[in-house]
Every structure is written in structure tokens, then in C-alpha cells.
mmCIF file of C-alpha atoms and ligand atoms in Angstrom:
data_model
loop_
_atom_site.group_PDB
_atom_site.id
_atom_site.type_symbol
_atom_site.label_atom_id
_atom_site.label_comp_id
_atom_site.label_asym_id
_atom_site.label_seq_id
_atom_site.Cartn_x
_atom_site.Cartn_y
_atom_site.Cartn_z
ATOM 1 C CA UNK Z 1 0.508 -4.372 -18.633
ATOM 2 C CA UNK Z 2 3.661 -6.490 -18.265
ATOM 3 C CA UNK Z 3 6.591 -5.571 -16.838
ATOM 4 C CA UNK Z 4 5.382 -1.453 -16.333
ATOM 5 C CA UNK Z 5 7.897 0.450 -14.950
ATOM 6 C CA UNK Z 6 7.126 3.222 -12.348
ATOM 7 C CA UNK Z 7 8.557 6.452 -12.239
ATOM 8 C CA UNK Z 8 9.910 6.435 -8.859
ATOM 9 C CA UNK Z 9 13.831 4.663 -9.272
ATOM 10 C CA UNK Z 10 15.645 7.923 -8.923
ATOM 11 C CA UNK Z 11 15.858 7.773 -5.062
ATOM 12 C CA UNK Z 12 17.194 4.521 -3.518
ATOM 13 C CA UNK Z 13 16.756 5.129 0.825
ATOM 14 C CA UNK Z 14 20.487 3.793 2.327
ATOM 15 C CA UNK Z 15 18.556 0.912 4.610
ATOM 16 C CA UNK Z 16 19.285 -2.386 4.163
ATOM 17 C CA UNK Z 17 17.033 -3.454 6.866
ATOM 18 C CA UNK Z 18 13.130 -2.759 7.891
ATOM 19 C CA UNK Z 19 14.431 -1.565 11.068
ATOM 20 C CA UNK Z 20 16.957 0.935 9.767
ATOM 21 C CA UNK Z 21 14.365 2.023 6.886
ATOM 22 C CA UNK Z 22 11.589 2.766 9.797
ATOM 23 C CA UNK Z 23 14.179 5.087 11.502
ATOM 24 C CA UNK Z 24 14.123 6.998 8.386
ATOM 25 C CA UNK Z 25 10.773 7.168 7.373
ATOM 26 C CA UNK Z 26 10.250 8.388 11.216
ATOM 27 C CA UNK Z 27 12.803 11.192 10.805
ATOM 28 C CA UNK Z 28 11.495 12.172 7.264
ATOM 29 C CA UNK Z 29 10.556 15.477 6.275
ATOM 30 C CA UNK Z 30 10.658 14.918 2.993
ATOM 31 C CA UNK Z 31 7.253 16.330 2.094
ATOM 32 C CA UNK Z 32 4.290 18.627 4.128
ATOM 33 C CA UNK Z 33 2.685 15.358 5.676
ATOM 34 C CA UNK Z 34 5.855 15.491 7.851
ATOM 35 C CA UNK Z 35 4.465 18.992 9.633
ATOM 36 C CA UNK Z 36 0.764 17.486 10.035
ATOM 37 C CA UNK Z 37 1.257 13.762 11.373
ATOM 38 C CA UNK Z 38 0.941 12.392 14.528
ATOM 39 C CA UNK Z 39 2.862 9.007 14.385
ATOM 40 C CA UNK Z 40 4.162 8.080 10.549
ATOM 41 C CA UNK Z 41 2.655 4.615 9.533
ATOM 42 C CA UNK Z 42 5.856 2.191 8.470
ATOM 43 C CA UNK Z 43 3.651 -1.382 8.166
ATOM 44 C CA UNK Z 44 3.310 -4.278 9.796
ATOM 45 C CA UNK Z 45 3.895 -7.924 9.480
ATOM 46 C CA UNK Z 46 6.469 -10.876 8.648
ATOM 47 C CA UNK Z 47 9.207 -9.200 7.272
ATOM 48 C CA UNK Z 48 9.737 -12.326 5.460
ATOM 49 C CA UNK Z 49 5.834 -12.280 3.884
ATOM 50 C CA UNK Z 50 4.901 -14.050 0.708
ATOM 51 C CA UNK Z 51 2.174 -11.326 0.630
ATOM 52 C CA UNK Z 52 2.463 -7.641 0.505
ATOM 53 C CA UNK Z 53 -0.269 -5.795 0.740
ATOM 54 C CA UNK Z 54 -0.713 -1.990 -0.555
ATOM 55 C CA UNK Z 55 -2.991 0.540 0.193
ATOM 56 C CA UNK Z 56 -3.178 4.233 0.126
ATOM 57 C CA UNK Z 57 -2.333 6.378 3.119
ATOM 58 C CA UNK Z 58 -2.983 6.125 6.455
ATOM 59 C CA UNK Z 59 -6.289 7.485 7.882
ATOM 60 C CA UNK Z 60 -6.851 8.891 11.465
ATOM 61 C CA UNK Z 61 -7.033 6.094 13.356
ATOM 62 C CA UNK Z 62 -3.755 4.723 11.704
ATOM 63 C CA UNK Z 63 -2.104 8.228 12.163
ATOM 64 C CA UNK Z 64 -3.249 7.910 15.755
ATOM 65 C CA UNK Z 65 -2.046 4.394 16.299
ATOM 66 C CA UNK Z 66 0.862 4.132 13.890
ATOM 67 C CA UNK Z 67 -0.472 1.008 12.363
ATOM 68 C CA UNK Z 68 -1.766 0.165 9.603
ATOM 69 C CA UNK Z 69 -5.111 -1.026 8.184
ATOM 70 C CA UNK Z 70 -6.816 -0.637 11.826
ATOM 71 C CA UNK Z 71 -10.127 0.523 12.119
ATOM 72 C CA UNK Z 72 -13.261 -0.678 10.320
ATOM 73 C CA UNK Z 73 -11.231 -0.773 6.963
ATOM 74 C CA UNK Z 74 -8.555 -2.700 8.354
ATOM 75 C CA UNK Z 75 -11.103 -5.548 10.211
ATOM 76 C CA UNK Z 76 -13.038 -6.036 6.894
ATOM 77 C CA UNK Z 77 -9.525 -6.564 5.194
ATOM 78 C CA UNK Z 78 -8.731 -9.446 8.066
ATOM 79 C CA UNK Z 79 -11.857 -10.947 7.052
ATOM 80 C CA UNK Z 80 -10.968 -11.067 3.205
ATOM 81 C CA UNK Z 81 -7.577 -12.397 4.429
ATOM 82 C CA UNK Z 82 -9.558 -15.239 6.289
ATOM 83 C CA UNK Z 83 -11.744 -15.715 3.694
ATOM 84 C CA UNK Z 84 -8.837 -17.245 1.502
ATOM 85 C CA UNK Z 85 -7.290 -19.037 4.471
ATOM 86 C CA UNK Z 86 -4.707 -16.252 4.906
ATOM 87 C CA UNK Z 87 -3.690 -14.500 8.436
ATOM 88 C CA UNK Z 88 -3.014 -10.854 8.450
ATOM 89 C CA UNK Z 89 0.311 -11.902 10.272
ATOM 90 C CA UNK Z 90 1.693 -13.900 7.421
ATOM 91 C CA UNK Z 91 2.122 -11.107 5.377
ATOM 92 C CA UNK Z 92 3.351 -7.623 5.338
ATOM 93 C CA UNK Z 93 0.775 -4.703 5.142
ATOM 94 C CA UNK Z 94 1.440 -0.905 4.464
ATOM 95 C CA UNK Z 95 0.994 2.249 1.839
ATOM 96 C CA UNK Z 96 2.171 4.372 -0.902
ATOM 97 C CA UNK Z 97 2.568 7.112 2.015
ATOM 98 C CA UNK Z 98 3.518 6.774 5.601
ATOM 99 C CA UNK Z 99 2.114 9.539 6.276
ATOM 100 C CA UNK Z 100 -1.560 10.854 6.532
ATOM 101 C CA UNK Z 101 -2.889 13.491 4.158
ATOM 102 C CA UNK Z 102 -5.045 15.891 6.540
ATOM 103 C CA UNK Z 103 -8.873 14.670 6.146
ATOM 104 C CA UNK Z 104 -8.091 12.007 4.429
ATOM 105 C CA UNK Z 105 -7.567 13.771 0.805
ATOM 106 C CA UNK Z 106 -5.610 11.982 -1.877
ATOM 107 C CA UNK Z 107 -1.943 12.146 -1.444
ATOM 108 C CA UNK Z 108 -0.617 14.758 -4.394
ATOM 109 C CA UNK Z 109 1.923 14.324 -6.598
ATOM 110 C CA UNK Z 110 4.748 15.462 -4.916
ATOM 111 C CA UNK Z 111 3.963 13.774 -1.676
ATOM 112 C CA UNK Z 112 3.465 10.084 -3.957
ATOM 113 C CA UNK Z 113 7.138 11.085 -5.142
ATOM 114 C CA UNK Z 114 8.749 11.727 -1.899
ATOM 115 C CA UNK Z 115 7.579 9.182 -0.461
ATOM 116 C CA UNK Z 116 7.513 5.770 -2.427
ATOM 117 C CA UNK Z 117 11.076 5.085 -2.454
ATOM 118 C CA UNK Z 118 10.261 4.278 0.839
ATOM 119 C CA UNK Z 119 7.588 1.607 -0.140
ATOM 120 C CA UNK Z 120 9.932 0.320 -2.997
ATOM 121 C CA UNK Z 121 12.707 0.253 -0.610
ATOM 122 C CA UNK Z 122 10.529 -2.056 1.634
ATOM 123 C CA UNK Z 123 9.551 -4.405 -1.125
ATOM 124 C CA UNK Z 124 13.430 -4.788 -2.188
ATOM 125 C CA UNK Z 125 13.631 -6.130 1.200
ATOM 126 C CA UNK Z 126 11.275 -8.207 2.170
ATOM 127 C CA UNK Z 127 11.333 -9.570 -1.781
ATOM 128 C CA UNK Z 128 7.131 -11.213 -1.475
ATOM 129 C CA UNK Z 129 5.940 -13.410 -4.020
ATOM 130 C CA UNK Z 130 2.871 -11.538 -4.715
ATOM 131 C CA UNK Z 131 1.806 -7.784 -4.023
ATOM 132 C CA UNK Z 132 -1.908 -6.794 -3.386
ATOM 133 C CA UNK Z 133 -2.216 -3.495 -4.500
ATOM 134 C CA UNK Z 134 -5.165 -1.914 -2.461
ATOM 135 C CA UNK Z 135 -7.515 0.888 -4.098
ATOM 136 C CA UNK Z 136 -7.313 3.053 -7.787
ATOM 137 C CA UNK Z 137 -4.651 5.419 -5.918
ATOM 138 C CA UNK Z 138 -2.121 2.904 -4.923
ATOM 139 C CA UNK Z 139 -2.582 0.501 -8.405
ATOM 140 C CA UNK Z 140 -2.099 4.283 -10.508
ATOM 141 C CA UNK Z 141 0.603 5.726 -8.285
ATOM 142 C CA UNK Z 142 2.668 2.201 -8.656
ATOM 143 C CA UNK Z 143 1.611 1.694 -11.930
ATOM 144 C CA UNK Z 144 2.182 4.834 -13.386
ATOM 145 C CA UNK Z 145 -0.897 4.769 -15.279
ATOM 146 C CA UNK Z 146 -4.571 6.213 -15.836
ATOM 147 C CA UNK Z 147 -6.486 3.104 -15.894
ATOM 148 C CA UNK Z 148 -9.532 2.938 -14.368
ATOM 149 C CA UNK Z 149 -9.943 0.259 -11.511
ATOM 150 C CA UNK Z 150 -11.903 -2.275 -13.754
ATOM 151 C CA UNK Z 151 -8.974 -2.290 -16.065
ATOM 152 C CA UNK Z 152 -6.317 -2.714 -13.584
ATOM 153 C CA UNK Z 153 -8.148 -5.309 -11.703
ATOM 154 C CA UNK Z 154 -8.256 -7.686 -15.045
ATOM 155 C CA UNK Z 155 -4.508 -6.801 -15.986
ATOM 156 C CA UNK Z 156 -1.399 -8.638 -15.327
ATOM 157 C CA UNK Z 157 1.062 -6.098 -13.211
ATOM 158 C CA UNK Z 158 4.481 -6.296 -12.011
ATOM 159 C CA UNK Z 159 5.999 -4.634 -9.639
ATOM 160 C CA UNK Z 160 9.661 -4.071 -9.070
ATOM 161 C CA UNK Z 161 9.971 -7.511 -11.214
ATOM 162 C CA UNK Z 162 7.185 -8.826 -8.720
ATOM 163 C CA UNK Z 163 3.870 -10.060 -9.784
ATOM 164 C CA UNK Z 164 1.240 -7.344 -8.614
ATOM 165 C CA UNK Z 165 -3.122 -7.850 -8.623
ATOM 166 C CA UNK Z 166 -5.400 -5.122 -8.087
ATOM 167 C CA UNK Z 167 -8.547 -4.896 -5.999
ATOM 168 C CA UNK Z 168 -10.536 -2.857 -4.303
ATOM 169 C CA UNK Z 169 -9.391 -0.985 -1.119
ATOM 170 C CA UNK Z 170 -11.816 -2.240 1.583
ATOM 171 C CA UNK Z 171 -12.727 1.392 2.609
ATOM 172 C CA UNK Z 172 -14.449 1.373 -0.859
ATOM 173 C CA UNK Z 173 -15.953 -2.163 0.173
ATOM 174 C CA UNK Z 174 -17.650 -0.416 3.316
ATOM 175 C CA UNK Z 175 -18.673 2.136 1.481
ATOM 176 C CA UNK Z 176 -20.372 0.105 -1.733
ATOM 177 C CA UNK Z 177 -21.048 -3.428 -0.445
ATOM 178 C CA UNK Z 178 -22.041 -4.542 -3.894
ATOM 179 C CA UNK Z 179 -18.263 -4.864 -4.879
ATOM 180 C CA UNK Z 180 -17.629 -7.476 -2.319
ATOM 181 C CA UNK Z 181 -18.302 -10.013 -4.245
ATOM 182 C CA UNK Z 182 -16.240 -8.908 -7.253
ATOM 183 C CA UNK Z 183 -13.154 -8.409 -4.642
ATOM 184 C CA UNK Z 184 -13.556 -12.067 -3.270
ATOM 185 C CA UNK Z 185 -13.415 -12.677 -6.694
ATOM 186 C CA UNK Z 186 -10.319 -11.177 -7.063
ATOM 187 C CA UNK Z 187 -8.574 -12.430 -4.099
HETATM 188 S S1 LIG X 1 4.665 11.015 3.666
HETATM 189 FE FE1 LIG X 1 6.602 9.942 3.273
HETATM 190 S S2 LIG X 1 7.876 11.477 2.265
HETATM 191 FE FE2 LIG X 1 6.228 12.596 3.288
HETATM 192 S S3 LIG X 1 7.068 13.111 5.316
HETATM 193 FE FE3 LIG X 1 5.940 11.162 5.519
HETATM 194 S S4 LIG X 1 7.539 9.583 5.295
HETATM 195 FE FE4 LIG X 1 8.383 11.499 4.454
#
């Protein structure tokens, strides 16, 4: 898998800064999430992070805080972060979409298209080291493949020119606490 190219180039957002590129993302209507979401969900962390981390979409507690990775989900994924001698403040943590699919359903098609400019816009930015790609939806959306999760986690990715591992998106963790071991593994 290296150097796969994902489908979303065609759109470059203006920003040239986190700040501006939040303003945007707030104002977006881009796709229906816009008409159903409570705050949008930019990220958080250094905007200088070595690590960016990648998940899905925001759930309800993010949509009701406008953070990311809160929640049960988010407290197991400080703990992995610990686990490797990592602080959730060191790097920079957010999602294919900033905004949440109602009842948590997987973001469609044209909602992964409107809206990962965004994400790519963020990574040109902050330029990490590494990405941590979060969960079978986020590693196929920025992938641009069908691979199962077994095959992406073995595979060597890049995104955007960056190197990019796959794991397990901690909600899965919670849900199937025999893959914790396997994403320790990975991290
Ligand atoms: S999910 Fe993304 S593209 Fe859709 S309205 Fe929210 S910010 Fe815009």
C-alpha cells in the first residue's frame, strides 16, 4: 500500500491557519450533517503535533461538547496514549467528518467527500510525523480502498506523503475487549 492516493484533492479549503480553517468548517453547509448538528467537531490538540490521530465522526457527546474523542471512547483512547508514554495533549486528535451523522450511522459517500478536504487541509498544516488512523471507516475513506481492517492494520500507508498505521477505533475496543491486546500491539 505505498504511497495510495485518495480521491479527495479536488477541493483545497482557502485557510492557511487552524484558526481560519475552524471558522469554515463552523460556517459549512456543505453537506446534510450541517442541518442536524449541534456544535461541528474541528479537533483538538498541539497544532504543532508529531501525532495525528483519526477517527470517524463525532458521536453525541462530541456533537454536544464540540470535542473530540470525549466520552467512554475518548478515555479508553487516553489510556492507550498513556500506555505508550504519550499525552493526549501532544498530539492533534479529530475525524473524517466534523460533523455527526444522526444516531451515529456511517457517514455516506457524499458527506466523506464534502467534508475531508477539511481533514486534509488540517494535516497540510499541522504537517505530523505520523497519522493514527482510527477504525475501518476512517483507514477506507483515507485510503480509498476495500480492505478489511486486518489488512490495513499490517500494511504500510501514507497519507498526504505522511506515514499513516491503522488500528482499531476504541469504540470497537469497548465493544470487543479481546482486540485490546492486538491494538496495544499496534500502537
Ligand atoms: S460534515 Fe463536514 S462537509 Fe458536512 S456540513 Fe459538517 S463540516 Fe461541512
Amino acid at each position: 500500500m505505498l504511497g495510495v492516493r485518495h480521491i479527495f484533492i479536488k477541493e483545497d479549503p482557502a485557510a492557511t491557519t487552524l484558526q481560519q480553517l475552524e471558522l469554515q468548517c463552523a460556517a459549512c453547509q456543505k453537506c446534510a450533517l450541517a442541518q442536524t448538528r449541534t456544535h461541528i467537531v474541528f479537533g483538538e490538540g498541539d497544532p504543532q503535533a508529531r501525532i495525528m490521530i483519526v477517527g470517524e465522526a463525532p458521536g453525541a457527546e462530541e456533537d454536544k461538547q464540540g470535542r473530540p474523542f470525549v466520552g467512554e471512547a475518548g478515555k479508553l483512547l487516553n489510556n492507550m496514549l498513556n500506555a505508550i508514554g504519550i499525552e493526549r495533549g501532544e498530539t492533534f486528535i479529530c475525524n473524517i467528518l466534523k460533523c455527526r451523522p444522526p444516531g451515529n450511522r456511517d457517514p455516506q459517500p457524499a458527506e466523506r467527500e464534502a467534508c475531508v478536504p477539511y481533514l486534509l487541509k488540517q494535516m497540510d498544516i499541522i504537517k505530523p510525523s505520523i497519522i493514527l488512523v482510527l477504525g475501518l471507516v476512517a483507514a477506507q475513506t483515507l485510503l480509498n480502498t476495500r480492505q478489511s481492517l486486518g489488512q490495513l492494520r499490517e500494511g504500510e500507508h501514507f497519507i498526504q506523503k505522511i506515514p499513516a498505521h491503522v488500528t482499531y477505533h476504541p469504540a470497537a475496543l469497548l465493544r470487543n475487549p479481546n482486540w485490546k491486546r492486538p491494538a496495544w500491539q499496534d500502537l
